[in-house]
Coordinates of C-alpha atoms in Angstrom, one line a residue:
M1 CA -2.1 -34.3 -14.3
K2 CA -0.3 -37.4 -13.1
I3 CA -3.5 -39.4 -13.2
A4 CA -4.3 -38.2 -16.7
S5 CA -0.9 -39.1 -18.0
K6 CA -1.0 -42.5 -16.4
K7 CA -4.3 -43.2 -18.0
G8 CA -3.2 -41.8 -21.4
W9 CA -5.6 -38.9 -21.4
T10 CA -4.3 -36.1 -23.6
L11 CA -7.5 -34.1 -24.2
G12 CA -6.6 -33.8 -27.9
G13 CA -3.0 -32.9 -27.3
L14 CA -3.8 -30.1 -24.8
L15 CA -2.2 -32.0 -21.9
P16 CA 1.6 -32.6 -22.1
T17 CA 3.1 -35.9 -21.1
D18 CA 5.3 -34.3 -18.5
A19 CA 3.9 -32.1 -15.7
K20 CA 7.0 -29.9 -15.8
D21 CA 6.1 -28.8 -19.3
T22 CA 2.9 -27.0 -18.3
M23 CA 1.6 -24.4 -15.9
L24 CA -1.9 -25.8 -15.7
D25 CA -1.6 -26.8 -12.1
E26 CA -0.4 -23.2 -11.1
I27 CA -3.1 -21.6 -13.1
G28 CA -5.7 -23.8 -11.5
S29 CA -4.4 -23.1 -8.0
Y30 CA -4.4 -19.4 -8.6
A31 CA -8.0 -19.6 -9.9
I32 CA -9.1 -21.5 -6.8
A33 CA -7.3 -19.0 -4.6
F34 CA -9.0 -16.1 -6.4
L35 CA -12.4 -17.8 -6.0
G36 CA -11.8 -18.2 -2.3
F37 CA -10.7 -14.6 -1.8
S38 CA -13.5 -13.3 -3.8
F39 CA -16.0 -15.3 -1.7
Q40 CA -14.5 -14.0 1.5
W41 CA -14.6 -10.4 0.1
K42 CA -18.3 -10.9 -0.8
M43 CA -19.1 -12.1 2.7
N44 CA -17.2 -9.1 4.2
F45 CA -14.7 -11.6 5.7
D46 CA -17.4 -12.9 8.0
V47 CA -18.0 -16.6 8.7
P48 CA -21.3 -17.8 7.2
F49 CA -24.0 -19.1 9.6
P50 CA -23.5 -22.9 9.8
F51 CA -19.7 -22.4 10.2
S52 CA -20.1 -19.7 12.8
L53 CA -21.6 -22.1 15.3
L54 CA -18.8 -24.6 14.7
L55 CA -16.1 -22.0 14.9
F56 CA -17.5 -20.1 17.9
P57 CA -15.0 -21.6 20.5
F58 CA -12.1 -20.5 18.2
E59 CA -13.5 -17.0 18.0
L60 CA -13.7 -16.9 21.9
A61 CA -10.0 -18.1 22.0
E62 CA -9.0 -15.4 19.5
Q63 CA -10.8 -12.7 21.6
F64 CA -9.0 -14.0 24.7
I65 CA -5.7 -13.9 23.0
R66 CA -6.3 -10.3 21.7
W67 CA -7.3 -9.2 25.2
S68 CA -4.3 -10.8 26.9
V69 CA -1.9 -9.2 24.4
T70 CA -3.3 -5.8 24.6
Q71 CA -3.9 -5.9 28.4
V72 CA -1.7 -3.3 30.2
D73 CA -0.3 -4.4 33.6

């Protein structure tokens, strides 16, 4: 919004001159959050293949933390 107002883009009057007068950024962030959550829901909260290889050390660390917290002395 700041860039559009600096350049004078109004999109036919749809964009206000002040960012405080609109909720477009909140609506956009909620839409992106919804898309991210729906993607995770679709993937059953699993990590897709290429990222699973990159995140494997973190998964090991997570399992170790779970084991150390639940371990009974």
